[in-house]
Amino acid sequence: MIDEMNLHRILEQWDLDGKILSVKPFGQGHINSTFCITIGSETDPHRYILQKISSTAFKYPDQLMANVVSVTEYLRKKIIQSGGNPDRETITILPTRNGRSFCIDEREEAWRILLFIENTVCLQSAETPELFEASARAFGKFQYLLRDYPADTLFETISRFHDTENRYENLMRAAEEDPLGRASSVKAELEFARMRKEDCGVCLRALREGRLPLRVTHNDTKLNNVLMDADTLEAICVIDLDTVMPGLACNDFGDSIRFGANHCAEDEPDLSKVEFDLELFRVYTRGFLEGANHALTQAEMESLPWGAKLMTLECGMRFLTDYLEGDHYFATQREGQNLDRCRTQFKLVSDMEANWEAMKEIVASF
Ligand code: ADP
Ligand code: GN1
Ligand code: MG
């Protein structure tokens, strides 16, 4: 939690108009600490998002914020050009009194404040296919709007973030070192990963060989990283830009499928409830390609099923690695939660493998 004195000193860095009415933990992110702060008077309150950027996940907050500021300024211009509302359709970072995009507290933690995008909903699961398709359009459009942004000028905010081959190696190292003696209880999961070692390199090899282009990608395209307008239920804003960096379009597509093309929580302990939904895959593909508006190459289109499978496999391996290492990366609320998360991901990978031809046909049909 956040102590009162520290909070006061942090908020003093910004020129906020009015007194602090409340500070409450907010949202369901796994990485940053997010608070909703209400400032002003009882009759004229203003809400903001206050976030502590995770120092476990992000070693260089200055580089991260440079990416976020640069990309959001670029998006603002594009949104204005197309007659949209930039305060709602992209995140807005509030500058500190001395013009910086974040501040560092006495514990060396980095904090930032964002405008609160009001009258929106943030979903934890695809309640209807229409909502899922709306999120797909938003992430596809994100690709489209940034198609001419020079990807190689962005910092890599987490080194080798979607380097699935490296994630595999990290898992095997964690199993080998086994600091908590948990490896013997996850033999089946480790074997599941081992059987797919070669798969881990499919997209990365295509990138190295120049068959897939490097893009500006979001890299964390979960459904809860897009805000929907509460009235129209259209997806209006892609948030959580901390992992925007050079990457592969199929990974952005794939991470959304991983999280959204099913009807269970990411940490569902009952695997009989975990099932990949091919119809949701179809719906998302349609929305994503519509939003991307022909910005993808033929090879990128063909890589989409691989993106789905590899993002799911990779995420499962990351959860398992964290479980073996003692749950210090992903926030957990209960014992075994990261293992449950790993198991849901691996079940979804198996389902995708069983539906592989159908997935390819769906992509080819658009
Ligand atoms: P994390 O990296 O921890 O997921 P996010 O940036 O996604 O952090 O923020 C966590 C949650 O806070 C989001 O899922 C969303 O519910 C909410 N949120 C973040 N930014 C805004 C915003 N500008 N306006 C309204 N809600 C927001
Ligand atoms: C984390 O920050 P959040 O909760 O949106 C993670 C993603 C994982 C996801 C799994 C920076 O996302 O990579 O896919 O959890 N973000 C980071 O739910 O590691
Ligand atoms: Mg998030």
Short mmCIF file of C-alpha atoms and ligand atoms in Angstrom, two decimals:
data_model
loop_
_atom_site.label_atom_id
_atom_site.label_comp_id
_atom_site.label_asym_id
_atom_site.label_seq_id
_atom_site.Cartn_x
_atom_site.Cartn_y
_atom_site.Cartn_z
CA MET A 1 0.00 0.00 0.00
CA ILE A 2 0.90 3.61 -0.15
CA ASP A 3 1.62 5.58 3.03
CA GLU A 4 0.05 9.00 3.59
CA MET A 5 3.31 10.97 3.88
CA ASN A 6 4.80 9.43 0.78
CA LEU A 7 1.58 9.99 -1.12
CA HIS A 8 1.51 13.62 -0.13
CA ARG A 9 5.09 14.18 -1.28
CA ILE A 10 4.40 12.42 -4.56
CA LEU A 11 1.26 14.38 -5.35
CA GLU A 12 3.05 17.64 -4.52
CA GLN A 13 5.13 17.12 -7.64
CA TRP A 14 2.06 17.93 -9.73
CA ASP A 15 0.12 21.13 -9.91
CA LEU A 16 -3.25 19.59 -9.07
CA ASP A 17 -6.13 21.93 -8.54
CA GLY A 18 -7.91 21.33 -5.20
CA LYS A 19 -7.64 19.04 -2.22
CA ILE A 20 -7.27 15.26 -2.27
CA LEU A 21 -10.70 13.77 -1.64
CA SER A 22 -9.76 10.09 -1.95
CA VAL A 23 -7.08 7.65 -3.08
CA LYS A 24 -8.21 4.10 -3.85
CA PRO A 25 -6.51 1.05 -5.39
CA PHE A 26 -7.92 0.62 -8.87
CA GLY A 27 -8.15 -1.94 -11.68
CA GLN A 28 -6.86 -5.48 -11.98
CA GLY A 29 -3.42 -5.12 -13.53
CA HIS A 30 -0.74 -7.64 -12.55
CA ILE A 31 2.24 -5.32 -12.83
CA ASN A 32 1.90 -1.67 -11.83
CA SER A 33 0.26 -0.35 -8.66
CA THR A 34 -2.71 1.67 -9.83
CA PHE A 35 -4.82 4.12 -7.80
CA CYS A 36 -7.76 6.29 -8.63
CA ILE A 37 -7.33 9.69 -7.00
CA THR A 38 -10.13 12.20 -6.68
CA ILE A 39 -9.10 15.83 -6.41
CA GLY A 40 -11.05 19.09 -6.18
CA SER A 41 -14.15 19.90 -4.21
CA GLU A 42 -17.22 17.82 -3.37
CA THR A 43 -19.16 19.73 -6.01
CA ASP A 44 -16.40 19.64 -8.65
CA PRO A 45 -14.35 16.44 -8.26
CA HIS A 46 -11.77 15.32 -10.86
CA ARG A 47 -10.47 11.80 -11.11
CA TYR A 48 -6.95 10.84 -12.16
CA ILE A 49 -5.05 7.59 -12.44
CA LEU A 50 -1.94 7.50 -10.24
CA GLN A 51 0.47 4.68 -10.99
CA LYS A 52 3.64 3.37 -9.49
CA ILE A 53 5.57 1.83 -12.35
CA SER A 54 6.71 -1.65 -11.35
CA SER A 55 10.44 -1.56 -10.69
CA THR A 56 10.50 -5.37 -10.84
CA ALA A 57 9.26 -5.36 -14.42
CA PHE A 58 10.77 -2.10 -15.66
CA LYS A 59 14.39 -1.21 -14.95
CA TYR A 60 14.49 2.09 -16.85
CA PRO A 61 11.35 4.17 -16.20
CA ASP A 62 12.87 7.15 -18.04
CA GLN A 63 13.12 5.12 -21.25
CA LEU A 64 9.67 3.66 -20.73
CA MET A 65 8.13 7.09 -20.26
CA ALA A 66 10.04 8.48 -23.25
CA ASN A 67 8.37 5.76 -25.37
CA VAL A 68 4.93 6.43 -23.89
CA VAL A 69 5.18 10.21 -24.37
CA SER A 70 6.48 9.92 -27.91
CA VAL A 71 3.91 7.35 -29.03
CA THR A 72 0.96 9.13 -27.38
CA GLU A 73 1.98 12.47 -28.91
CA TYR A 74 2.12 10.80 -32.31
CA LEU A 75 -1.28 9.16 -31.73
CA ARG A 76 -2.76 12.48 -30.55
CA LYS A 77 -1.86 14.09 -33.88
CA LYS A 78 -3.34 11.21 -35.85
CA ILE A 79 -6.52 11.25 -33.77
CA ILE A 80 -6.93 15.02 -34.22
CA GLN A 81 -6.34 14.68 -37.98
CA SER A 82 -9.15 12.16 -38.21
CA GLY A 83 -11.54 14.34 -36.16
CA GLY A 84 -11.38 12.23 -32.96
CA ASN A 85 -11.06 13.25 -29.32
CA PRO A 86 -7.41 12.82 -28.25
CA ASP A 87 -8.22 13.08 -24.52
CA ARG A 88 -10.41 9.99 -24.80
CA GLU A 89 -8.82 7.99 -27.59
CA THR A 90 -5.31 7.82 -26.18
CA ILE A 91 -3.88 8.12 -22.70
CA THR A 92 -2.68 11.55 -21.54
CA ILE A 93 0.25 11.87 -19.17
CA LEU A 94 0.04 14.84 -16.83
CA PRO A 95 3.39 16.67 -16.66
CA THR A 96 4.88 17.39 -13.22
CA ARG A 97 5.53 20.96 -12.04
CA ASN A 98 8.98 20.78 -13.58
CA GLY A 99 7.71 19.45 -16.87
CA ARG A 100 8.64 15.79 -16.47
CA SER A 101 6.39 12.87 -17.32
CA PHE A 102 6.98 11.09 -13.97
CA CYS A 103 8.61 11.60 -10.59
CA ILE A 104 10.86 9.45 -8.44
CA ASP A 105 10.03 9.08 -4.73
CA GLU A 106 12.40 8.61 -1.79
CA ARG A 107 12.35 4.85 -2.33
CA GLU A 108 13.50 5.29 -5.92
CA GLU A 109 10.07 4.27 -7.23
CA ALA A 110 8.70 6.00 -10.33
CA TRP A 111 5.19 7.50 -10.31
CA ARG A 112 3.03 9.06 -12.99
CA ILE A 113 -0.43 10.57 -13.30
CA LEU A 114 -2.80 10.05 -16.24
CA LEU A 115 -6.06 11.74 -17.06
CA PHE A 116 -8.87 9.42 -15.99
CA ILE A 117 -10.88 8.48 -19.05
CA GLU A 118 -14.41 8.82 -17.70
CA ASN A 119 -17.54 6.96 -18.71
CA THR A 120 -15.66 3.88 -19.82
CA VAL A 121 -15.68 0.22 -18.86
CA CYS A 122 -12.72 -2.10 -18.60
CA LEU A 123 -13.61 -5.77 -19.11
CA GLN A 124 -11.86 -8.77 -17.61
CA SER A 125 -13.46 -11.19 -20.06
CA ALA A 126 -15.20 -11.03 -23.43
CA GLU A 127 -18.77 -10.79 -22.19
CA THR A 128 -20.14 -10.72 -25.73
CA PRO A 129 -18.58 -11.40 -29.14
CA GLU A 130 -19.42 -7.80 -30.11
CA LEU A 131 -17.29 -6.43 -27.27
CA PHE A 132 -14.43 -8.71 -28.19
CA GLU A 133 -14.65 -7.62 -31.81
CA ALA A 134 -14.68 -3.98 -30.71
CA SER A 135 -11.45 -4.53 -28.77
CA ALA A 136 -10.00 -6.21 -31.85
CA ARG A 137 -10.75 -3.17 -33.98
CA ALA A 138 -9.02 -0.97 -31.41
CA PHE A 139 -5.85 -3.08 -31.35
CA GLY A 140 -5.89 -3.43 -35.15
CA LYS A 141 -6.29 0.33 -35.48
CA PHE A 142 -3.37 0.80 -33.08
CA GLN A 143 -1.25 -1.11 -35.63
CA TYR A 144 -2.68 0.96 -38.44
CA LEU A 145 -2.11 4.35 -36.80
CA LEU A 146 1.48 3.49 -35.93
CA ARG A 147 2.35 1.82 -39.24
CA ASP A 148 4.71 4.65 -40.28
CA TYR A 149 6.19 5.31 -36.85
CA PRO A 150 9.89 4.34 -36.93
CA ALA A 151 9.88 1.24 -34.71
CA ASP A 152 13.65 1.19 -34.23
CA THR A 153 13.62 4.58 -32.44
CA LEU A 154 11.74 3.09 -29.48
CA PHE A 155 13.50 1.75 -26.41
CA GLU A 156 13.09 -1.92 -25.57
CA THR A 157 11.40 -1.39 -22.19
CA ILE A 158 11.76 -5.02 -21.17
CA SER A 159 14.64 -6.75 -22.80
CA ARG A 160 13.62 -9.78 -24.90
CA PHE A 161 10.00 -9.41 -23.77
CA HIS A 162 8.39 -11.60 -26.42
CA ASP A 163 11.51 -13.60 -27.18
CA THR A 164 9.75 -16.94 -26.80
CA GLU A 165 12.97 -18.93 -27.29
CA ASN A 166 14.54 -17.05 -24.41
CA ARG A 167 11.40 -17.51 -22.27
CA TYR A 168 11.77 -21.24 -22.85
CA GLU A 169 15.41 -21.14 -21.74
CA ASN A 170 14.46 -19.16 -18.64
CA LEU A 171 11.87 -21.78 -17.73
CA MET A 172 14.34 -24.61 -18.12
CA ARG A 173 16.87 -22.73 -15.97
CA ALA A 174 14.26 -22.11 -13.25
CA ALA A 175 13.36 -25.82 -13.28
CA GLU A 176 17.03 -26.75 -13.04
CA GLU A 177 17.76 -24.37 -10.16
CA ASP A 178 14.41 -25.11 -8.50
CA PRO A 179 14.93 -22.76 -5.51
CA LEU A 180 11.66 -23.74 -3.78
CA GLY A 181 11.66 -27.43 -4.59
CA ARG A 182 8.55 -27.10 -6.75
CA ALA A 183 9.85 -28.61 -10.00
CA SER A 184 8.95 -32.20 -9.12
CA SER A 185 5.29 -31.20 -8.80
CA VAL A 186 5.15 -29.68 -12.29
CA LYS A 187 6.77 -32.43 -14.37
CA ALA A 188 3.82 -32.64 -16.77
CA GLU A 189 3.86 -28.89 -17.42
CA LEU A 190 7.62 -28.89 -18.00
CA GLU A 191 7.26 -31.76 -20.42
CA PHE A 192 4.48 -29.88 -22.23
CA ALA A 193 6.87 -26.98 -22.80
CA ARG A 194 9.76 -29.26 -23.82
CA MET A 195 7.62 -30.87 -26.52
CA ARG A 196 7.17 -27.42 -28.08
CA LYS A 197 10.75 -26.15 -27.92
CA GLU A 198 11.07 -25.92 -31.72
CA ASP A 199 7.78 -24.04 -32.02
CA CYS A 200 9.13 -21.26 -29.79
CA GLY A 201 11.36 -20.01 -32.63
CA VAL A 202 8.88 -20.02 -35.53
CA CYS A 203 8.09 -16.29 -35.60
CA LEU A 204 11.49 -15.15 -34.37
CA ARG A 205 13.20 -17.06 -37.19
CA ALA A 206 10.87 -15.41 -39.71
CA LEU A 207 11.84 -12.01 -38.28
CA ARG A 208 15.56 -12.80 -38.38
CA GLU A 209 15.27 -13.99 -41.96
CA GLY A 210 13.36 -10.87 -43.01
CA ARG A 211 10.09 -12.67 -43.73
CA LEU A 212 8.22 -10.72 -41.03
CA PRO A 213 8.69 -6.96 -40.54
CA LEU A 214 9.46 -5.25 -37.25
CA ARG A 215 6.52 -3.09 -36.14
CA VAL A 216 5.59 -0.77 -33.32
CA THR A 217 3.62 -3.13 -31.14
CA HIS A 218 1.75 -2.89 -27.86
CA ASN A 219 2.90 -6.27 -26.58
CA ASP A 220 0.27 -6.62 -23.86
CA THR A 221 -3.01 -6.65 -25.77
CA LYS A 222 -5.25 -8.08 -23.09
CA LEU A 223 -8.88 -7.13 -23.16
CA ASN A 224 -8.41 -5.19 -19.92
CA ASN A 225 -5.91 -2.94 -21.65
CA VAL A 226 -8.61 -1.34 -23.76
CA LEU A 227 -11.32 0.95 -22.43
CA MET A 228 -14.85 0.79 -23.88
CA ASP A 229 -17.24 3.70 -24.01
CA ALA A 230 -19.89 2.97 -21.35
CA ASP A 231 -22.73 4.18 -23.59
CA THR A 232 -21.82 2.91 -27.05
CA LEU A 233 -19.64 -0.04 -25.90
CA GLU A 234 -17.25 0.79 -28.72
CA ALA A 235 -13.59 0.35 -27.76
CA ILE A 236 -12.16 3.82 -27.58
CA CYS A 237 -8.75 3.75 -25.97
CA VAL A 238 -5.82 1.34 -25.88
CA ILE A 239 -4.13 1.81 -22.49
CA ASP A 240 -1.11 0.34 -20.67
CA LEU A 241 1.53 1.43 -23.15
CA ASP A 242 4.49 0.40 -20.97
CA THR A 243 5.47 -2.41 -23.27
CA VAL A 244 5.11 -0.49 -26.53
CA MET A 245 8.30 -1.29 -28.38
CA PRO A 246 9.51 -2.87 -31.60
CA GLY A 247 7.83 -6.25 -32.10
CA LEU A 248 5.70 -8.51 -34.25
CA ALA A 249 2.11 -7.78 -35.31
CA CYS A 250 1.17 -11.44 -34.82
CA ASN A 251 2.15 -11.19 -31.16
CA ASP A 252 -0.26 -8.31 -30.58
CA PHE A 253 -2.97 -10.32 -32.30
CA GLY A 254 -1.98 -13.48 -30.44
CA ASP A 255 -1.93 -12.03 -26.95
CA SER A 256 -5.53 -10.87 -27.35
CA ILE A 257 -6.57 -14.33 -28.49
CA ARG A 258 -4.74 -15.88 -25.57
CA PHE A 259 -6.64 -13.78 -23.07
CA GLY A 260 -9.99 -13.30 -24.73
CA ALA A 261 -10.92 -16.23 -26.99
CA ASN A 262 -12.25 -18.32 -24.10
CA HIS A 263 -14.76 -17.99 -21.29
CA CYS A 264 -12.65 -18.48 -18.21
CA ALA A 265 -10.47 -16.46 -15.91
CA GLU A 266 -6.76 -16.57 -16.61
CA ASP A 267 -6.28 -18.32 -13.26
CA GLU A 268 -9.28 -20.70 -13.43
CA PRO A 269 -8.34 -23.75 -11.32
CA ASP A 270 -10.96 -26.00 -12.94
CA LEU A 271 -9.50 -26.90 -16.34
CA SER A 272 -12.77 -28.43 -17.50
CA LYS A 273 -14.00 -24.83 -17.82
CA VAL A 274 -11.07 -23.78 -19.98
CA GLU A 275 -11.75 -24.00 -23.67
CA PHE A 276 -10.48 -22.13 -26.71
CA ASP A 277 -13.44 -20.62 -28.55
CA LEU A 278 -12.95 -20.80 -32.30
CA GLU A 279 -15.92 -18.53 -32.93
CA LEU A 280 -14.35 -15.83 -30.78
CA PHE A 281 -11.13 -16.36 -32.74
CA ARG A 282 -13.08 -15.67 -35.94
CA VAL A 283 -14.73 -12.59 -34.50
CA TYR A 284 -11.44 -11.17 -33.22
CA THR A 285 -9.65 -11.86 -36.50
CA ARG A 286 -12.34 -9.99 -38.41
CA GLY A 287 -12.19 -6.98 -36.09
CA PHE A 288 -8.40 -6.87 -35.95
CA LEU A 289 -8.01 -6.99 -39.72
CA GLU A 290 -10.70 -4.37 -40.17
CA GLY A 291 -8.92 -2.07 -37.71
CA ALA A 292 -5.51 -2.75 -39.29
CA ASN A 293 -6.97 -1.66 -42.62
CA HIS A 294 -4.58 -3.60 -44.90
CA ALA A 295 -1.49 -2.48 -42.98
CA LEU A 296 -0.34 -6.13 -42.64
CA THR A 297 1.69 -8.05 -45.22
CA GLN A 298 0.61 -11.46 -46.52
CA ALA A 299 3.29 -13.14 -44.40
CA GLU A 300 2.04 -11.29 -41.33
CA MET A 301 -1.50 -12.49 -42.03
CA GLU A 302 -0.28 -16.07 -42.28
CA SER A 303 1.62 -15.69 -39.00
CA LEU A 304 -1.52 -14.81 -36.99
CA PRO A 305 -2.38 -18.38 -35.83
CA TRP A 306 1.25 -18.78 -34.76
CA GLY A 307 1.03 -15.53 -32.82
CA ALA A 308 -1.99 -16.89 -30.96
CA LYS A 309 -0.37 -20.19 -30.10
CA LEU A 310 3.03 -18.79 -29.19
CA MET A 311 1.78 -15.93 -27.04
CA THR A 312 -0.30 -18.45 -25.11
CA LEU A 313 2.57 -20.91 -24.77
CA GLU A 314 4.96 -18.11 -23.83
CA CYS A 315 2.64 -16.70 -21.20
CA GLY A 316 2.14 -20.16 -19.72
CA MET A 317 5.91 -20.62 -19.56
CA ARG A 318 6.30 -17.21 -17.89
CA PHE A 319 3.69 -18.07 -15.23
CA LEU A 320 5.39 -21.41 -14.62
CA THR A 321 8.82 -19.78 -14.37
CA ASP A 322 7.46 -17.32 -11.82
CA TYR A 323 5.85 -20.16 -9.87
CA LEU A 324 9.17 -22.02 -9.77
CA GLU A 325 11.07 -18.87 -8.79
CA GLY A 326 8.69 -17.92 -5.96
CA ASP A 327 6.01 -15.70 -7.52
CA HIS A 328 7.90 -12.45 -7.49
CA TYR A 329 6.92 -11.09 -10.92
CA PHE A 330 3.17 -11.52 -11.39
CA ALA A 331 1.03 -10.29 -8.51
CA THR A 332 -0.65 -13.23 -6.74
CA GLN A 333 -3.47 -13.32 -4.22
CA ARG A 334 -3.27 -16.99 -3.34
CA GLU A 335 -0.93 -19.99 -3.25
CA GLY A 336 -0.61 -21.80 -6.56
CA GLN A 337 -2.19 -19.01 -8.60
CA ASN A 338 0.67 -18.77 -11.08
CA LEU A 339 0.56 -22.53 -11.56
CA ASP A 340 -3.18 -22.35 -12.25
CA ARG A 341 -2.48 -19.55 -14.71
CA CYS A 342 0.14 -21.70 -16.43
CA ARG A 343 -2.27 -24.61 -16.69
CA THR A 344 -5.04 -22.56 -18.30
CA GLN A 345 -2.57 -21.31 -20.89
CA PHE A 346 -1.28 -24.79 -21.72
CA LYS A 347 -4.82 -26.13 -22.02
CA LEU A 348 -5.59 -23.33 -24.50
CA VAL A 349 -2.43 -24.18 -26.47
CA SER A 350 -3.63 -27.81 -26.77
CA ASP A 351 -7.04 -26.62 -27.93
CA MET A 352 -5.45 -24.37 -30.55
CA GLU A 353 -3.36 -27.26 -31.81
CA ALA A 354 -6.54 -29.32 -32.17
CA ASN A 355 -8.11 -26.45 -34.15
CA TRP A 356 -5.03 -25.52 -36.14
CA GLU A 357 -6.37 -26.02 -39.67
CA ALA A 358 -9.62 -24.25 -38.83
CA MET A 359 -7.67 -21.26 -37.45
CA LYS A 360 -5.65 -21.01 -40.66
CA GLU A 361 -8.81 -21.22 -42.76
CA ILE A 362 -10.46 -18.46 -40.77
CA VAL A 363 -7.51 -16.11 -41.27
CA ALA A 364 -7.40 -16.94 -44.99
CA SER A 365 -11.12 -16.22 -45.33
CA PHE A 366 -10.70 -12.48 -44.64
P1 ADP B 1 -1.06 -2.76 -15.41
O1 ADP B 1 0.22 -2.70 -16.21
O2 ADP B 1 -0.78 -3.05 -13.99
O3 ADP B 1 -2.04 -3.65 -16.05
P2 ADP B 1 -2.69 -0.54 -16.46
O4 ADP B 1 -2.03 0.67 -17.04
O5 ADP B 1 -3.32 -1.50 -17.39
O6 ADP B 1 -1.65 -1.24 -15.45
O7 ADP B 1 -3.81 -0.01 -15.44
C1 ADP B 1 -4.55 -0.89 -14.60
C2 ADP B 1 -6.04 -0.61 -14.73
O8 ADP B 1 -6.34 0.76 -14.41
C3 ADP B 1 -6.60 -0.80 -16.12
O9 ADP B 1 -6.92 -2.15 -16.39
C4 ADP B 1 -7.84 0.10 -16.10
O10 ADP B 1 -8.91 -0.53 -15.43
C5 ADP B 1 -7.39 1.27 -15.24
N1 ADP B 1 -6.88 2.43 -16.01
C6 ADP B 1 -5.61 2.63 -16.43
N2 ADP B 1 -5.49 3.80 -17.07
C7 ADP B 1 -6.72 4.39 -17.05
C8 ADP B 1 -7.24 5.66 -17.52
N3 ADP B 1 -6.45 6.55 -18.14
N4 ADP B 1 -8.54 5.92 -17.29
C9 ADP B 1 -9.34 5.04 -16.64
N5 ADP B 1 -8.91 3.84 -16.18
C10 ADP B 1 -7.61 3.51 -16.37
C1 GN1 B 2 0.95 -8.62 -17.35
O1 GN1 B 2 0.37 -5.55 -16.79
P1 GN1 B 2 -0.70 -6.49 -17.19
O2 GN1 B 2 -1.46 -7.09 -16.06
O3 GN1 B 2 -1.58 -5.84 -18.26
C2 GN1 B 2 2.19 -8.79 -18.19
C3 GN1 B 2 1.84 -9.40 -19.55
C4 GN1 B 2 1.14 -10.74 -19.35
C5 GN1 B 2 -0.07 -10.51 -18.46
C6 GN1 B 2 -0.75 -11.81 -18.13
C7 GN1 B 2 4.72 -6.00 -18.33
O4 GN1 B 2 0.07 -7.70 -17.95
O5 GN1 B 2 3.01 -9.60 -20.31
O6 GN1 B 2 0.74 -11.28 -20.59
O7 GN1 B 2 0.28 -9.86 -17.21
N1 GN1 B 2 2.84 -7.50 -18.37
C8 GN1 B 2 4.17 -7.37 -18.18
O8 GN1 B 2 -2.00 -11.53 -17.60
O9 GN1 B 2 4.91 -8.31 -17.91
MG MG B 3 -2.96 -3.55 -17.85
#
